């Protein structure tokens, strides 16, 4: 005997069974638990430095490049992004997810201190940093 024979001979029962399966499936679908996306805070630190009157090219070569070299030596840095405009340069450092942002900030401060000899002498203030939460 063919497995599909009862369904072919009784089309009304087949339709009712299919409808019942669809309704049960849609009711069960609404009851499925949905987990929210995990909250992931990537440890990020922004560093800014200013040199009044410095062109973007000067800011990139004289300020951003020495800082990038020092920041590249910090353990756990996954990405360094820099942006230089007229008289201002901004660097964004992203760290591994398991890296504590406070210890990363201490390493960034040490790198800024180490890079001070490579930065222009007429820099009015030292580069500053802030933790991004």
PDB file of C-alpha atoms in Angstrom:
ATOM      1  CA  UNK A   1       0.000   0.000   0.000  1.00  0.00           C
ATOM      2  CA  UNK A   2       1.177   3.468  -0.855  1.00  0.00           C
ATOM      3  CA  UNK A   3       1.843   5.904   2.057  1.00  0.00           C
ATOM      4  CA  UNK A   4       0.194   8.796   0.250  1.00  0.00           C
ATOM      5  CA  UNK A   5      -2.948   6.874  -0.739  1.00  0.00           C
ATOM      6  CA  UNK A   6      -5.073   7.848   2.342  1.00  0.00           C
ATOM      7  CA  UNK A   7      -4.226  11.518   1.756  1.00  0.00           C
ATOM      8  CA  UNK A   8      -5.200  11.312  -1.895  1.00  0.00           C
ATOM      9  CA  UNK A   9      -8.539   9.540  -1.168  1.00  0.00           C
ATOM     10  CA  UNK A  10      -9.518  11.975   1.601  1.00  0.00           C
ATOM     11  CA  UNK A  11      -8.677  15.542   0.427  1.00  0.00           C
ATOM     12  CA  UNK A  12     -10.848  17.268   3.080  1.00  0.00           C
ATOM     13  CA  UNK A  13      -9.087  15.451   5.919  1.00  0.00           C
ATOM     14  CA  UNK A  14      -5.727  16.224   4.321  1.00  0.00           C
ATOM     15  CA  UNK A  15      -6.609  19.943   4.160  1.00  0.00           C
ATOM     16  CA  UNK A  16      -7.774  19.960   7.790  1.00  0.00           C
ATOM     17  CA  UNK A  17      -4.600  18.172   8.909  1.00  0.00           C
ATOM     18  CA  UNK A  18      -2.382  20.630   7.001  1.00  0.00           C
ATOM     19  CA  UNK A  19      -4.298  23.575   8.482  1.00  0.00           C
ATOM     20  CA  UNK A  20      -3.919  22.143  11.994  1.00  0.00           C
ATOM     21  CA  UNK A  21      -0.168  21.675  11.486  1.00  0.00           C
ATOM     22  CA  UNK A  22       0.215  25.271  10.242  1.00  0.00           C
ATOM     23  CA  UNK A  23      -1.775  26.682  13.178  1.00  0.00           C
ATOM     24  CA  UNK A  24       0.173  24.616  15.710  1.00  0.00           C
ATOM     25  CA  UNK A  25       3.436  25.690  14.115  1.00  0.00           C
ATOM     26  CA  UNK A  26       2.557  29.380  14.188  1.00  0.00           C
ATOM     27  CA  UNK A  27       1.408  29.134  17.829  1.00  0.00           C
ATOM     28  CA  UNK A  28       4.620  27.332  18.765  1.00  0.00           C
ATOM     29  CA  UNK A  29       6.708  29.884  16.839  1.00  0.00           C
ATOM     30  CA  UNK A  30       5.306  32.716  18.945  1.00  0.00           C
ATOM     31  CA  UNK A  31       6.266  30.817  22.104  1.00  0.00           C
ATOM     32  CA  UNK A  32       9.928  30.370  21.102  1.00  0.00           C
ATOM     33  CA  UNK A  33      12.313  32.208  23.410  1.00  0.00           C
ATOM     34  CA  UNK A  34      14.323  34.964  21.776  1.00  0.00           C
ATOM     35  CA  UNK A  35      17.613  35.906  23.353  1.00  0.00           C
ATOM     36  CA  UNK A  36      18.598  39.555  22.997  1.00  0.00           C
ATOM     37  CA  UNK A  37      21.878  40.375  21.371  1.00  0.00           C
ATOM     38  CA  UNK A  38      24.695  40.322  23.867  1.00  0.00           C
ATOM     39  CA  UNK A  39      25.854  43.699  25.067  1.00  0.00           C
ATOM     40  CA  UNK A  40      29.430  44.085  23.973  1.00  0.00           C
ATOM     41  CA  UNK A  41      31.391  47.152  24.982  1.00  0.00           C
ATOM     42  CA  UNK A  42      34.580  47.316  23.022  1.00  0.00           C
ATOM     43  CA  UNK A  43      37.314  48.991  25.090  1.00  0.00           C
ATOM     44  CA  UNK A  44      37.974  52.182  23.138  1.00  0.00           C
ATOM     45  CA  UNK A  45      40.150  55.195  23.872  1.00  0.00           C
ATOM     46  CA  UNK A  46      40.214  58.480  21.941  1.00  0.00           C
ATOM     47  CA  UNK A  47      43.404  60.530  21.883  1.00  0.00           C
ATOM     48  CA  UNK A  48      43.458  64.141  20.750  1.00  0.00           C
ATOM     49  CA  UNK A  49      46.308  66.568  20.132  1.00  0.00           C
ATOM     50  CA  UNK A  50      46.327  70.119  18.844  1.00  0.00           C
ATOM     51  CA  UNK A  51      48.925  72.277  17.144  1.00  0.00           C
ATOM     52  CA  UNK A  52      47.585  75.739  16.260  1.00  0.00           C
ATOM     53  CA  UNK A  53      48.043  76.527  12.593  1.00  0.00           C
ATOM     54  CA  UNK A  54      49.209  73.028  11.658  1.00  0.00           C
ATOM     55  CA  UNK A  55      48.020  71.804   8.272  1.00  0.00           C
ATOM     56  CA  UNK A  56      46.370  68.385   8.078  1.00  0.00           C
ATOM     57  CA  UNK A  57      49.500  66.981   6.409  1.00  0.00           C
ATOM     58  CA  UNK A  58      51.720  68.374   9.177  1.00  0.00           C
ATOM     59  CA  UNK A  59      49.394  67.033  11.860  1.00  0.00           C
ATOM     60  CA  UNK A  60      49.413  63.597  10.248  1.00  0.00           C
ATOM     61  CA  UNK A  61      53.175  63.378   9.796  1.00  0.00           C
ATOM     62  CA  UNK A  62      54.478  65.232  12.863  1.00  0.00           C
ATOM     63  CA  UNK A  63      51.864  64.354  15.491  1.00  0.00           C
ATOM     64  CA  UNK A  64      49.735  61.357  14.465  1.00  0.00           C
ATOM     65  CA  UNK A  65      52.526  59.182  13.058  1.00  0.00           C
ATOM     66  CA  UNK A  66      54.768  59.203  16.190  1.00  0.00           C
ATOM     67  CA  UNK A  67      51.745  58.510  18.366  1.00  0.00           C
ATOM     68  CA  UNK A  68      50.591  55.677  16.098  1.00  0.00           C
ATOM     69  CA  UNK A  69      54.038  54.083  16.280  1.00  0.00           C
ATOM     70  CA  UNK A  70      53.942  54.087  20.088  1.00  0.00           C
ATOM     71  CA  UNK A  71      50.335  52.957  20.284  1.00  0.00           C
ATOM     72  CA  UNK A  72      51.042  50.092  17.896  1.00  0.00           C
ATOM     73  CA  UNK A  73      53.365  48.587  20.513  1.00  0.00           C
ATOM     74  CA  UNK A  74      50.641  48.333  23.155  1.00  0.00           C
ATOM     75  CA  UNK A  75      49.461  44.781  23.738  1.00  0.00           C
ATOM     76  CA  UNK A  76      45.864  44.089  22.791  1.00  0.00           C
ATOM     77  CA  UNK A  77      45.358  46.935  20.306  1.00  0.00           C
ATOM     78  CA  UNK A  78      43.152  45.649  17.499  1.00  0.00           C
ATOM     79  CA  UNK A  79      42.623  48.847  15.515  1.00  0.00           C
ATOM     80  CA  UNK A  80      44.087  52.343  15.321  1.00  0.00           C
ATOM     81  CA  UNK A  81      42.200  54.991  13.362  1.00  0.00           C
ATOM     82  CA  UNK A  82      43.483  58.541  12.964  1.00  0.00           C
ATOM     83  CA  UNK A  83      41.987  61.686  11.540  1.00  0.00           C
ATOM     84  CA  UNK A  84      43.893  64.928  11.029  1.00  0.00           C
ATOM     85  CA  UNK A  85      42.360  68.319  10.330  1.00  0.00           C
ATOM     86  CA  UNK A  86      43.600  71.890  10.501  1.00  0.00           C
ATOM     87  CA  UNK A  87      45.426  72.146  13.835  1.00  0.00           C
ATOM     88  CA  UNK A  88      43.911  68.989  15.311  1.00  0.00           C
ATOM     89  CA  UNK A  89      44.506  65.246  15.156  1.00  0.00           C
ATOM     90  CA  UNK A  90      42.343  62.532  16.690  1.00  0.00           C
ATOM     91  CA  UNK A  91      43.259  58.887  17.142  1.00  0.00           C
ATOM     92  CA  UNK A  92      40.872  56.114  18.121  1.00  0.00           C
ATOM     93  CA  UNK A  93      42.302  52.962  19.691  1.00  0.00           C
ATOM     94  CA  UNK A  94      40.233  49.808  19.966  1.00  0.00           C
ATOM     95  CA  UNK A  95      41.378  46.963  22.186  1.00  0.00           C
ATOM     96  CA  UNK A  96      40.588  43.269  22.568  1.00  0.00           C
ATOM     97  CA  UNK A  97      37.235  42.599  24.213  1.00  0.00           C
ATOM     98  CA  UNK A  98      38.883  40.955  27.209  1.00  0.00           C
ATOM     99  CA  UNK A  99      41.128  43.976  27.829  1.00  0.00           C
ATOM    100  CA  UNK A 100      40.271  46.209  30.787  1.00  0.00           C
ATOM    101  CA  UNK A 101      39.817  49.803  29.630  1.00  0.00           C
ATOM    102  CA  UNK A 102      41.506  51.188  32.761  1.00  0.00           C
ATOM    103  CA  UNK A 103      44.700  49.212  32.229  1.00  0.00           C
ATOM    104  CA  UNK A 104      44.571  50.136  28.545  1.00  0.00           C
ATOM    105  CA  UNK A 105      44.337  53.803  29.562  1.00  0.00           C
ATOM    106  CA  UNK A 106      47.466  53.434  31.693  1.00  0.00           C
ATOM    107  CA  UNK A 107      49.293  51.925  28.713  1.00  0.00           C
ATOM    108  CA  UNK A 108      48.073  54.761  26.474  1.00  0.00           C
ATOM    109  CA  UNK A 109      49.313  57.347  28.977  1.00  0.00           C
ATOM    110  CA  UNK A 110      52.703  55.625  29.087  1.00  0.00           C
ATOM    111  CA  UNK A 111      52.846  55.608  25.278  1.00  0.00           C
ATOM    112  CA  UNK A 112      51.990  59.321  25.170  1.00  0.00           C
ATOM    113  CA  UNK A 113      54.787  60.010  27.657  1.00  0.00           C
ATOM    114  CA  UNK A 114      57.224  57.939  25.596  1.00  0.00           C
ATOM    115  CA  UNK A 115      56.198  59.695  22.358  1.00  0.00           C
ATOM    116  CA  UNK A 116      56.696  63.190  23.789  1.00  0.00           C
ATOM    117  CA  UNK A 117      60.318  63.242  22.578  1.00  0.00           C
ATOM    118  CA  UNK A 118      59.136  62.517  19.011  1.00  0.00           C
ATOM    119  CA  UNK A 119      56.404  65.177  18.989  1.00  0.00           C
ATOM    120  CA  UNK A 120      56.989  68.777  17.855  1.00  0.00           C
ATOM    121  CA  UNK A 121      58.527  71.056  20.485  1.00  0.00           C
ATOM    122  CA  UNK A 122      55.956  73.814  19.819  1.00  0.00           C
ATOM    123  CA  UNK A 123      53.022  71.578  20.792  1.00  0.00           C
ATOM    124  CA  UNK A 124      51.135  73.794  23.284  1.00  0.00           C
ATOM    125  CA  UNK A 125      49.911  70.900  25.433  1.00  0.00           C
ATOM    126  CA  UNK A 126      50.441  67.189  25.668  1.00  0.00           C
ATOM    127  CA  UNK A 127      48.019  64.906  23.827  1.00  0.00           C
ATOM    128  CA  UNK A 128      45.081  63.969  26.014  1.00  0.00           C
ATOM    129  CA  UNK A 129      42.957  60.846  26.037  1.00  0.00           C
ATOM    130  CA  UNK A 130      39.507  59.817  27.155  1.00  0.00           C
ATOM    131  CA  UNK A 131      37.907  56.459  27.640  1.00  0.00           C
ATOM    132  CA  UNK A 132      34.820  55.732  25.562  1.00  0.00           C
ATOM    133  CA  UNK A 133      32.071  53.834  27.315  1.00  0.00           C
TER     134      UNK A 133
END
